[in-house]
Amino acid sequence: MAMVKPLGIIFSIALLFSGDLFARSPDSELRLNFFKQSAAQVLQDNLQIEKIDEYQYEIISSSGAPKIDFYSHFSIESHDGVHLSANFFIPSETAPKGLMVFINTWAMEEHEYIIRAYQFARQGYGVLSYSTRGFGNSEGVVKIGAQEDIQDVSAVANWIFNKFSFASEEMGVCGISYGGIIALLAAAFDQRVRAVLPMSAGIDLMNSIYGNQTPRLVWSSLLLLAGKFSGRLDPIIDEYYMDVLRHRRIEHITEWAAERSPINYLEKLNQNAPAIYMSHNWLDYLFPINDVLKFYEAYRGPKQIDLNLGMHASYEILGMLQRRHYIWEQAIGWIRKWVGSAKDEGGPTRLPVGMVVKNSRKRVWYHGTKDPGFEQMNISLRPSTPSIPVWKKEKTIFSGRDSSAKTGIPVVSEFMESRFKVPVRLDLNRIRKLRGTVFFSPILGQKIELRGIQTSSFWIKTRSEKFQVVAYLYDVAPNGVGTLISHGVFSRHQNHSTQAQNINIDFLATAYDVSQGHRMAVVIDTFDALYAVPTFSPYQLKFVFDRMHPSLLSLSAK
């Protein structure tokens, strides 16, 4: 896929990330200039824009695309009187065949999707983009997918349908990250929504911030800071975040998060049966990909998913800087197939589950996330403990310091791997033996294609009430250098057992090919920079490995 020219990147990044400065600018010519320059670079189309009145413009394409009317920077009164800032594209000469609604990403506003919105309008749709409560010029406060946010989607659609004539009142709803959450929630309540495009969307909010009783320190903090900088957050969000870090009011926060989590609206979604096209990224450490797979497997309506190499929302957002981009071409095709008065029943077909293999960068397709071609296999792991006597079946590690195993530099390492093919690597001989332990698989006699969720199982003893274990899955070359495949984390805050207990950790799902002659390794320690620790008090973990306490690696592989 060809990247846009450097000048186009500059214009497009400014368009995507200028936030409040762009939204609040009184100079409409500035906004239109951004749009024209981005269209020229991303779409390679020179647009002529004629002003009709204060809010309305006519867009004429040099490529012969249909004329489009653009209504810029107006507000819509929602169901409770709150005004939401919006813009709207509509074909000039024909009634639109349906409505497309774009919902902003966290900390962004309604101009975020302006180029893609224009592309959808050229396909014959009316396309509305609006800022959710508390962001951009919209009134209200950010409550993260509250009932008010869900009702806003229906309210803005009602307003548009009352103002303009449509051939059909069928709707498609699209959002990246936060916008994708609201898109899914809205589809559970508004039967006019016939297609949803949730991209890098959160599925289980509590699991995203506190999965396996482990606060997501880095990504949750970044989210909170970005929201405070560019929006008006409900004060309860900050309060709940601090409570999670301190392990307080967890049951109450779990109830609050459940009301905002699409996974809890599956029954309603299955009843309404909108066609859902999902895009998510392997290195999304904010909204875990395992939640997305769980949702996808449980959803019974029309569905399709693509799993990409990227960090949170990066593949989809950076895709808006490219003229041709796989995900956005799939999105347009999905809406044309499922929304409007004239549906595109033909076109190319593909298997419903697409995956980018991390280390080869090739995209492969399967019948499902649990494809019949996938084999479930268990591999026995052997501890790497040369200094421990053969009769001793235990090894103790100490908390408080890193073992050298890590997910890398938060945010930076994910970006470097996804954009520049620089994975996280480690010479496993450098593991600090008192801070971590290593388990190896046998040397592989043939290549194994990992697809989906892999699981590690091992046994520990500890006297500590609070503890954390972080497990890293490596592809180990014959020279002993391991490439990080995935990782998982597990914490406890009320441990009362001193007996050996079995710990099962699901690694974040991935697609990765392990070569013949390599072996896999699981490294376990007590700290990673991505996560908050349950206690700063030192503690010990004693690993037990004998016939009664086997260490296993369960694989979903091809």
Coordinates of C-alpha atoms in Angstrom, one line a residue:
M1 CA 0.0 0.0 0.0
A2 CA 1.5 3.3 -1.0
M3 CA 2.1 5.9 1.6
V4 CA 1.0 9.4 1.0
K5 CA 3.6 12.0 0.2
P6 CA 5.3 13.7 3.2
L7 CA 3.3 16.9 2.7
G8 CA 0.1 14.9 2.8
I9 CA 1.1 13.3 6.0
I10 CA 1.7 16.7 7.6
F11 CA -1.7 18.0 6.5
S12 CA -3.5 14.8 7.5
I13 CA -1.8 14.5 10.9
A14 CA -2.8 18.1 11.5
L15 CA -6.3 17.3 10.5
L16 CA -6.6 14.2 12.7
F17 CA -4.9 15.5 15.8
S18 CA -5.5 19.3 15.9
G19 CA -8.4 18.6 18.2
D20 CA -10.0 21.6 19.9
L21 CA -7.8 24.1 18.0
F22 CA -9.3 22.9 14.8
A23 CA -12.8 22.4 16.1
R24 CA -13.1 25.8 17.8
S25 CA -11.5 27.8 15.0
P26 CA -13.9 30.5 13.8
D27 CA -12.2 30.6 10.4
S28 CA -14.1 28.2 8.2
E29 CA -11.6 28.8 5.4
L30 CA -8.9 27.2 7.6
R31 CA -11.0 24.1 8.0
L32 CA -11.8 23.9 4.3
N33 CA -8.2 24.4 3.4
F34 CA -7.2 21.4 5.6
F35 CA -9.9 19.4 3.9
K36 CA -8.8 20.3 0.4
Q37 CA -5.2 19.7 1.0
S38 CA -5.8 16.3 2.6
A39 CA -8.1 15.3 -0.2
A40 CA -5.4 16.3 -2.7
Q41 CA -2.8 14.2 -0.9
V42 CA -4.8 11.2 0.4
L43 CA -7.4 10.9 -2.4
Q44 CA -5.3 12.5 -5.1
D45 CA -8.3 14.5 -6.1
N46 CA -8.5 18.3 -6.5
L47 CA -11.7 19.6 -5.0
Q48 CA -13.5 22.8 -5.9
I49 CA -15.5 24.1 -2.9
E50 CA -18.2 26.8 -3.3
K51 CA -19.8 28.5 -0.3
I52 CA -23.6 28.4 -0.4
D53 CA -24.2 30.0 3.0
E54 CA -22.7 30.2 6.5
Y55 CA -22.8 26.5 7.0
Q56 CA -23.3 24.9 3.6
Y57 CA -20.7 24.3 0.8
E58 CA -20.9 22.4 -2.5
I59 CA -17.9 20.1 -3.2
I60 CA -17.1 19.4 -6.9
S61 CA -14.5 16.8 -7.7
S62 CA -12.0 17.0 -10.5
S63 CA -12.3 13.3 -11.0
G64 CA -15.9 13.3 -11.9
A65 CA -17.2 12.0 -8.6
P66 CA -20.8 13.1 -7.7
K67 CA -21.3 16.6 -6.3
I68 CA -21.5 16.6 -2.5
D69 CA -23.0 19.2 -0.2
F70 CA -21.1 19.7 3.0
Y71 CA -22.7 21.3 6.1
S72 CA -19.9 22.4 8.4
H73 CA -19.6 23.1 12.1
F74 CA -23.3 23.1 13.3
S75 CA -24.8 21.7 16.4
I76 CA -27.6 19.2 17.0
E77 CA -29.8 19.3 20.1
S78 CA -29.9 15.8 21.7
H79 CA -32.7 14.1 23.6
D80 CA -32.0 16.0 26.8
G81 CA -31.1 19.5 25.4
V82 CA -27.4 19.0 25.2
H83 CA -25.9 20.4 22.0
L84 CA -23.5 18.2 20.0
S85 CA -21.1 19.6 17.4
A86 CA -21.4 17.9 14.0
N87 CA -20.7 18.1 10.3
F88 CA -22.6 16.4 7.4
F89 CA -21.9 15.3 3.8
I90 CA -24.9 14.5 1.5
P91 CA -25.1 13.8 -2.3
S92 CA -26.2 17.0 -4.0
E93 CA -28.3 15.5 -6.8
T94 CA -29.8 12.3 -5.4
A95 CA -31.5 11.2 -2.2
P96 CA -28.9 9.3 -0.1
K97 CA -29.5 5.6 0.1
G98 CA -28.8 5.5 3.8
L99 CA -27.1 7.2 6.7
M100 CA -23.5 6.7 7.9
V101 CA -22.6 8.0 11.4
F102 CA -19.0 8.5 12.6
I103 CA -18.3 8.8 16.3
N104 CA -15.1 10.4 17.5
T105 CA -12.1 8.6 19.0
W106 CA -11.3 9.4 22.7
A107 CA -9.9 13.0 23.0
M108 CA -10.7 13.8 19.3
E109 CA -13.7 15.5 17.7
E110 CA -16.0 15.4 14.7
H111 CA -13.5 16.4 12.0
E112 CA -11.4 13.3 12.7
Y113 CA -12.9 11.2 9.9
I114 CA -13.5 14.0 7.4
I115 CA -11.7 12.4 4.4
R116 CA -13.2 9.0 5.0
A117 CA -16.6 10.5 5.6
Y118 CA -16.4 12.3 2.2
Q119 CA -15.4 8.9 0.6
F120 CA -18.6 7.3 2.0
A121 CA -20.7 10.3 0.7
R122 CA -19.3 9.6 -2.8
Q123 CA -20.7 6.1 -2.4
G124 CA -24.2 7.6 -2.1
Y125 CA -24.6 7.9 1.7
G126 CA -25.5 10.8 3.9
V127 CA -22.6 10.9 6.3
L128 CA -22.8 12.6 9.8
S129 CA -19.8 13.0 12.1
Y130 CA -20.3 14.3 15.6
S131 CA -18.4 14.9 18.7
T132 CA -19.5 13.0 21.8
R133 CA -20.3 14.8 25.0
G134 CA -17.4 16.6 26.5
F135 CA -15.2 16.6 23.5
G136 CA -14.7 19.3 20.8
N137 CA -17.5 21.8 20.8
S138 CA -20.1 19.5 22.2
E139 CA -21.6 20.3 25.5
G140 CA -21.9 18.0 28.5
V141 CA -19.3 15.8 30.1
V142 CA -17.6 12.6 29.2
K143 CA -19.2 9.6 31.0
I144 CA -17.8 6.8 28.8
G145 CA -20.6 5.1 27.1
A146 CA -23.4 6.1 29.5
Q147 CA -27.0 5.8 28.5
E148 CA -26.9 9.5 27.4
D149 CA -24.1 8.6 25.0
I150 CA -26.1 5.7 23.6
Q151 CA -29.2 7.8 23.1
D152 CA -27.2 10.6 21.4
V153 CA -26.6 8.3 18.4
S154 CA -30.4 7.9 17.9
A155 CA -31.0 11.6 18.6
V156 CA -28.5 12.9 16.0
A157 CA -29.9 10.4 13.4
N158 CA -33.5 11.5 14.1
W159 CA -32.4 15.1 13.6
I160 CA -30.8 14.3 10.2
F161 CA -33.7 12.2 9.0
N162 CA -36.1 15.0 9.9
K163 CA -34.0 17.7 8.0
F164 CA -33.2 15.7 4.9
S165 CA -34.9 13.2 2.6
F166 CA -33.4 9.7 2.5
A167 CA -34.2 6.7 0.2
S168 CA -33.8 4.6 3.3
E169 CA -33.5 5.2 7.1
E170 CA -31.0 2.3 7.5
M171 CA -27.9 3.3 9.3
G172 CA -24.3 2.3 9.5
V173 CA -22.2 3.4 12.6
C174 CA -18.5 3.6 12.7
G175 CA -16.0 4.5 15.5
I176 CA -12.4 4.0 16.5
S177 CA -11.6 3.1 20.1
Y178 CA -14.1 5.0 22.3
G179 CA -16.3 5.7 19.2
G180 CA -16.4 2.0 18.5
I181 CA -17.7 1.3 22.0
I182 CA -20.6 3.7 21.6
A183 CA -21.2 2.4 18.1
L184 CA -21.7 -1.2 19.4
L185 CA -23.9 0.0 22.3
A186 CA -26.1 2.1 20.0
A187 CA -26.6 -0.9 17.7
A188 CA -28.0 -2.8 20.7
F189 CA -30.8 -0.2 21.1
D190 CA -31.6 1.3 17.7
Q191 CA -32.9 -1.2 15.1
R192 CA -32.2 1.2 12.3
V193 CA -28.5 0.4 12.7
R194 CA -27.9 -2.4 10.1
A195 CA -24.1 -2.3 10.1
V196 CA -21.4 -1.5 12.7
L197 CA -17.7 -0.8 12.2
P198 CA -16.1 -1.0 15.6
M199 CA -12.3 -0.4 15.2
S200 CA -10.0 -1.0 18.1
A201 CA -13.1 -0.9 20.3
G202 CA -13.2 -1.8 24.0
I203 CA -15.5 -4.8 24.6
D204 CA -15.2 -5.3 28.4
L205 CA -14.3 -2.1 30.2
M206 CA -13.4 -3.6 33.5
N207 CA -11.2 -6.2 31.9
S208 CA -9.5 -3.3 30.0
I209 CA -8.6 -1.4 33.1
Y210 CA -8.3 -4.3 35.7
G211 CA -8.1 -7.6 33.9
N212 CA -6.9 -10.5 36.2
Q213 CA -7.0 -7.9 39.0
T214 CA -4.1 -6.0 37.4
P215 CA -4.5 -2.3 36.7
R216 CA -3.3 -1.2 33.3
L217 CA -1.0 1.5 34.5
V218 CA 0.5 3.0 31.3
W219 CA -2.4 2.9 28.9
S220 CA -5.1 3.9 31.4
S221 CA -3.0 6.8 32.6
L222 CA -2.4 8.0 29.0
L223 CA -6.1 7.8 28.3
L224 CA -7.0 9.8 31.4
L225 CA -4.4 12.5 30.7
A226 CA -5.5 12.8 27.1
G227 CA -9.2 13.1 28.2
K228 CA -8.4 15.8 30.7
F229 CA -6.3 17.7 28.2
S230 CA -8.9 17.8 25.4
G231 CA -12.2 17.1 27.1
R232 CA -14.4 17.6 30.1
L233 CA -14.4 14.4 32.1
D234 CA -16.9 13.4 34.7
P235 CA -15.0 13.7 38.0
I236 CA -16.0 10.1 38.9
I237 CA -13.7 8.8 36.2
D238 CA -10.6 10.1 37.9
E239 CA -11.9 8.9 41.2
Y240 CA -12.6 5.4 40.0
Y241 CA -9.2 5.2 38.4
M242 CA -7.4 5.9 41.6
D243 CA -9.7 3.4 43.4
V244 CA -8.6 0.7 40.9
L245 CA -4.9 1.5 41.5
R246 CA -5.5 1.1 45.2
H247 CA -7.9 -1.9 44.9
R248 CA -10.8 -0.2 46.4
R249 CA -14.6 -0.3 45.6
I250 CA -13.9 -2.9 43.0
E251 CA -17.4 -4.4 43.1
H252 CA -19.0 -1.0 42.7
I253 CA -16.6 -0.1 39.8
T254 CA -17.3 -3.4 38.1
E255 CA -21.0 -2.6 38.1
W256 CA -20.3 0.8 36.6
A257 CA -18.1 -0.6 33.9
A258 CA -20.6 -3.4 33.1
E259 CA -23.2 -0.9 32.0
R260 CA -20.7 0.5 29.5
S261 CA -19.3 -2.8 28.1
P262 CA -20.6 -4.2 24.8
I263 CA -20.0 -7.7 25.9
N264 CA -22.9 -7.4 28.3
Y265 CA -25.3 -6.4 25.5
L266 CA -24.8 -9.5 23.3
E267 CA -28.4 -10.6 23.8
K268 CA -29.8 -7.4 22.4
L269 CA -27.2 -7.3 19.6
N270 CA -28.1 -10.9 18.7
Q271 CA -31.8 -9.9 18.6
N272 CA -31.2 -6.8 16.4
A273 CA -28.5 -8.7 14.3
P274 CA -26.6 -5.8 12.7
A275 CA -23.8 -6.8 10.4
I276 CA -20.6 -6.2 12.4
Y277 CA -17.2 -5.7 10.8
M278 CA -14.5 -5.5 13.4
S279 CA -10.9 -4.4 13.1
H280 CA -8.4 -4.9 16.0
N281 CA -4.6 -5.0 16.5
W282 CA -2.4 -7.6 18.1
L283 CA -0.4 -5.1 20.2
D284 CA -3.4 -3.3 21.6
Y285 CA -2.5 -3.2 25.3
L286 CA -5.5 -0.9 26.2
F287 CA -8.4 -3.0 24.9
P288 CA -7.2 -6.6 25.0
I289 CA -7.7 -8.6 21.8
N290 CA -8.8 -11.7 23.8
D291 CA -12.0 -9.8 24.8
V292 CA -12.6 -9.0 21.1
L293 CA -12.3 -12.7 20.1
K294 CA -14.7 -13.7 22.9
F295 CA -17.2 -11.2 21.7
Y296 CA -16.8 -12.2 18.0
E297 CA -17.3 -15.9 18.8
A298 CA -20.5 -15.2 20.8
Y299 CA -22.1 -12.9 18.3
R300 CA -24.5 -14.7 16.0
G301 CA -25.3 -12.1 13.4
P302 CA -23.5 -11.3 10.2
K303 CA -19.9 -10.7 11.1
Q304 CA -16.3 -10.4 9.8
I305 CA -13.1 -9.4 11.6
D306 CA -9.5 -8.4 10.7
L307 CA -6.7 -8.7 13.1
N308 CA -3.8 -6.5 12.3
L309 CA -0.2 -5.8 13.3
G310 CA -0.5 -2.5 15.2
M311 CA -0.8 -0.9 18.7
H312 CA -4.1 0.5 20.0
A313 CA -6.0 2.2 17.1
S314 CA -2.7 2.8 15.2
Y315 CA -3.5 0.7 12.1
E316 CA -6.9 2.3 11.6
I317 CA -6.0 5.9 12.3
L318 CA -2.8 5.8 10.3
G319 CA -4.8 4.2 7.6
M320 CA -6.6 7.5 7.2
L321 CA -3.3 8.9 5.9
Q322 CA -3.2 6.4 3.0
R323 CA -4.9 6.6 -0.4
R324 CA -5.6 2.8 -0.5
H325 CA -5.9 1.0 2.8
Y326 CA -7.1 -2.5 3.4
I327 CA -9.2 -1.9 6.4
W328 CA -11.0 1.2 5.1
E329 CA -11.6 -0.5 1.7
Q330 CA -13.2 -3.4 3.6
A331 CA -15.3 -0.9 5.7
I332 CA -16.7 0.8 2.6
G333 CA -17.5 -2.6 1.0
W334 CA -19.2 -3.8 4.2
I335 CA -21.5 -0.7 4.4
R336 CA -22.4 -1.0 0.7
K337 CA -23.3 -4.6 1.3
W338 CA -25.5 -4.1 4.4
V339 CA -26.9 -0.5 4.5
G340 CA -29.2 1.4 2.3
S341 CA -31.9 1.2 -0.4
A342 CA -29.5 -0.2 -3.0
K343 CA -27.2 -2.8 -1.5
D344 CA -24.2 -4.2 -3.2
E345 CA -24.9 -7.9 -3.1
G346 CA -22.0 -8.8 -5.4
G347 CA -18.3 -8.0 -5.1
P348 CA -15.4 -10.1 -3.9
T349 CA -16.0 -12.6 -1.1
R350 CA -13.5 -13.7 1.5
L351 CA -13.3 -15.9 4.6
P352 CA -14.6 -14.0 7.6
V353 CA -11.5 -14.0 9.8
G354 CA -8.4 -12.3 8.6
M355 CA -5.1 -12.2 10.5
V356 CA -1.7 -10.6 9.8
V357 CA 1.1 -13.0 10.9
K358 CA 3.4 -11.0 13.1
N359 CA 6.7 -12.1 11.9
S360 CA 6.0 -12.6 8.2
R361 CA 3.6 -9.7 7.8
K362 CA 1.4 -11.8 5.4
R363 CA -2.4 -11.6 5.8
V364 CA -4.2 -15.0 6.0
W365 CA -7.9 -15.8 6.2
Y366 CA -9.8 -18.5 8.1
H367 CA -13.4 -19.7 8.6
G368 CA -13.4 -18.6 12.3
T369 CA -11.3 -17.6 15.2
K370 CA -11.4 -21.3 16.1
D371 CA -11.0 -22.6 12.6
P372 CA -11.4 -26.4 12.0
G373 CA -7.8 -26.4 10.8
F374 CA -6.5 -25.2 14.2
E375 CA -5.2 -27.9 16.5
Q376 CA -5.2 -27.7 20.3
M377 CA -2.0 -29.1 21.6
N378 CA -0.3 -29.3 25.0
I379 CA 3.5 -29.1 25.3
S380 CA 5.3 -30.0 28.5
L381 CA 7.7 -27.3 29.7
R382 CA 11.0 -28.0 31.4
P383 CA 12.5 -25.5 33.9
S384 CA 15.9 -24.1 33.1
T385 CA 17.5 -24.6 36.5
P386 CA 21.1 -25.8 36.1
S387 CA 22.1 -24.5 39.5
I388 CA 19.4 -26.4 41.3
P389 CA 20.1 -30.0 42.5
V390 CA 18.2 -32.6 40.5
W391 CA 16.4 -33.8 43.7
K392 CA 15.0 -30.4 44.4
K393 CA 11.7 -29.7 42.6
E394 CA 11.3 -26.0 43.5
K395 CA 12.8 -22.7 42.6
T396 CA 12.3 -19.4 44.4
I397 CA 12.3 -15.9 42.9
F398 CA 12.0 -12.5 44.6
S399 CA 9.9 -9.5 43.7
G400 CA 10.9 -5.9 43.6
R401 CA 13.1 -5.9 40.4
D402 CA 12.8 -6.7 36.8
S403 CA 14.2 -10.0 35.6
S404 CA 15.2 -8.5 32.2
A405 CA 12.1 -10.0 30.5
K406 CA 9.8 -7.3 29.5
T407 CA 7.3 -6.1 26.9
G408 CA 9.7 -3.3 26.0
I409 CA 9.4 0.4 26.4
P410 CA 5.7 1.1 26.8
V411 CA 4.1 2.5 23.7
V412 CA 7.4 3.0 21.9
S413 CA 8.1 -0.8 21.5
E414 CA 4.6 -1.5 20.3
F415 CA 5.0 1.3 17.7
M416 CA 8.4 0.1 16.6
E417 CA 7.3 -3.4 16.1
S418 CA 4.1 -2.6 14.2
R419 CA 5.6 0.2 12.0
F420 CA 9.3 -0.6 11.6
K421 CA 9.5 -4.4 12.1
V422 CA 11.5 -4.2 15.3
P423 CA 10.3 -6.8 17.7
V424 CA 11.2 -7.1 21.4
R425 CA 14.2 -9.5 21.7
L426 CA 16.1 -10.8 24.7
D427 CA 19.1 -13.2 25.2
L428 CA 17.5 -15.6 27.6
N429 CA 20.9 -16.3 29.2
R430 CA 20.6 -12.8 30.6
I431 CA 17.6 -13.5 32.8
R432 CA 18.3 -12.6 36.4
K433 CA 17.8 -16.0 38.1
L434 CA 16.7 -14.6 41.4
R435 CA 14.0 -12.4 39.7
G436 CA 12.6 -14.7 37.2
T437 CA 12.4 -18.3 36.0
V438 CA 12.5 -19.8 32.5
F439 CA 10.6 -22.8 31.1
F440 CA 11.5 -24.3 27.7
S441 CA 9.7 -26.5 25.2
P442 CA 11.4 -29.2 23.3
I443 CA 13.2 -28.2 20.1
L444 CA 10.5 -28.1 17.4
G445 CA 10.7 -30.8 14.7
Q446 CA 8.5 -28.8 12.4
K447 CA 7.2 -25.3 12.0
I448 CA 4.2 -24.4 14.2
E449 CA 1.8 -21.7 13.1
L450 CA 0.3 -20.1 16.3
R451 CA -3.2 -18.7 15.8
G452 CA -5.3 -17.3 18.6
I453 CA -4.9 -17.6 22.4
Q454 CA -2.1 -19.6 23.9
T455 CA -2.1 -20.5 27.6
S456 CA 0.6 -21.2 30.2
S457 CA 0.0 -23.3 33.2
F458 CA 2.3 -23.7 36.2
W459 CA 2.4 -24.1 40.0
I460 CA 3.5 -21.7 42.7
K461 CA 3.6 -21.3 46.4
T462 CA 3.7 -18.0 48.3
R463 CA 3.1 -16.7 51.8
S464 CA 2.3 -13.3 50.4
E465 CA -1.3 -12.0 50.5
K466 CA -0.6 -9.9 47.4
F467 CA 1.4 -11.0 44.4
Q468 CA 1.8 -10.6 40.7
V469 CA 3.1 -12.9 38.0
V470 CA 3.9 -11.8 34.4
A471 CA 4.4 -14.5 31.8
Y472 CA 6.3 -13.9 28.5
L473 CA 6.1 -16.3 25.6
Y474 CA 9.3 -16.3 23.4
D475 CA 10.3 -17.8 20.1
V476 CA 13.9 -18.9 20.9
A477 CA 16.5 -19.3 18.1
P478 CA 19.3 -21.8 18.4
N479 CA 21.6 -19.0 19.6
G480 CA 19.5 -18.4 22.7
V481 CA 18.0 -15.1 21.6
G482 CA 14.2 -15.0 22.1
T483 CA 11.7 -12.9 20.2
L484 CA 8.7 -11.9 22.2
I485 CA 5.6 -13.5 20.8
S486 CA 3.1 -12.4 23.5
H487 CA 2.6 -12.0 27.2
G488 CA 0.0 -12.2 30.0
V489 CA -0.4 -11.1 33.6
F490 CA -2.1 -12.3 36.7
S491 CA -2.4 -10.7 40.2
R492 CA -4.0 -11.5 43.5
H493 CA -4.9 -9.2 46.4
Q494 CA -6.3 -11.7 48.9
N495 CA -4.3 -14.8 48.7
H496 CA -4.7 -17.0 51.8
S497 CA -3.2 -20.3 50.6
T498 CA 0.4 -21.4 51.3
Q499 CA -0.1 -24.6 49.4
A500 CA 0.9 -25.1 45.7
Q501 CA -1.7 -23.5 43.5
N502 CA -2.1 -23.8 39.8
I503 CA -1.9 -20.6 37.8
N504 CA -3.2 -20.4 34.3
I505 CA -2.4 -17.3 32.2
D506 CA -3.9 -16.6 28.8
F507 CA -1.4 -14.8 26.6
L508 CA -2.8 -12.1 24.4
A509 CA -3.9 -13.6 21.2
T510 CA -1.6 -13.5 18.2
A511 CA -0.7 -15.0 14.9
Y512 CA 3.0 -16.1 14.8
D513 CA 5.0 -18.7 13.0
V514 CA 7.7 -20.6 15.0
S515 CA 10.4 -22.1 12.8
Q516 CA 11.6 -25.7 12.8
G517 CA 14.7 -26.0 15.0
H518 CA 13.5 -23.3 17.3
R519 CA 11.9 -23.8 20.7
M520 CA 9.5 -21.8 22.8
A521 CA 10.1 -20.4 26.2
V522 CA 7.9 -19.0 29.0
V523 CA 9.7 -16.5 31.2
I524 CA 7.9 -15.6 34.5
D525 CA 8.6 -12.7 36.8
T526 CA 6.8 -10.3 39.0
F527 CA 7.0 -6.9 37.2
D528 CA 6.3 -5.2 33.9
A529 CA 6.2 -1.5 33.3
L530 CA 2.8 -1.7 31.6
Y531 CA 1.1 -2.7 34.9
A532 CA 0.7 -1.5 38.4
V533 CA 2.0 -3.8 41.1
P534 CA -0.3 -5.0 43.9
T535 CA 2.2 -4.2 46.6
F536 CA 5.5 -2.6 47.1
S537 CA 6.4 -4.9 50.0
P538 CA 8.9 -7.6 49.0
Y539 CA 7.6 -11.2 48.6
Q540 CA 8.8 -14.6 47.3
L541 CA 7.3 -16.9 44.7
K542 CA 8.3 -20.6 44.9
F543 CA 7.8 -22.5 41.6
V544 CA 7.0 -26.2 42.0
F545 CA 7.7 -28.6 39.1
D546 CA 7.3 -32.4 39.4
R547 CA 5.0 -35.1 38.0
M548 CA 2.2 -34.0 40.3
H549 CA 2.7 -30.3 39.3
P550 CA 3.4 -30.2 35.6
S551 CA 4.2 -27.0 33.7
L552 CA 2.3 -26.8 30.4
L553 CA 2.0 -24.7 27.3
S554 CA -1.4 -25.0 25.6
L555 CA -1.3 -24.0 22.0
S556 CA -3.9 -23.1 19.3
A557 CA -1.8 -23.9 16.3
K558 CA -1.9 -25.0 12.7

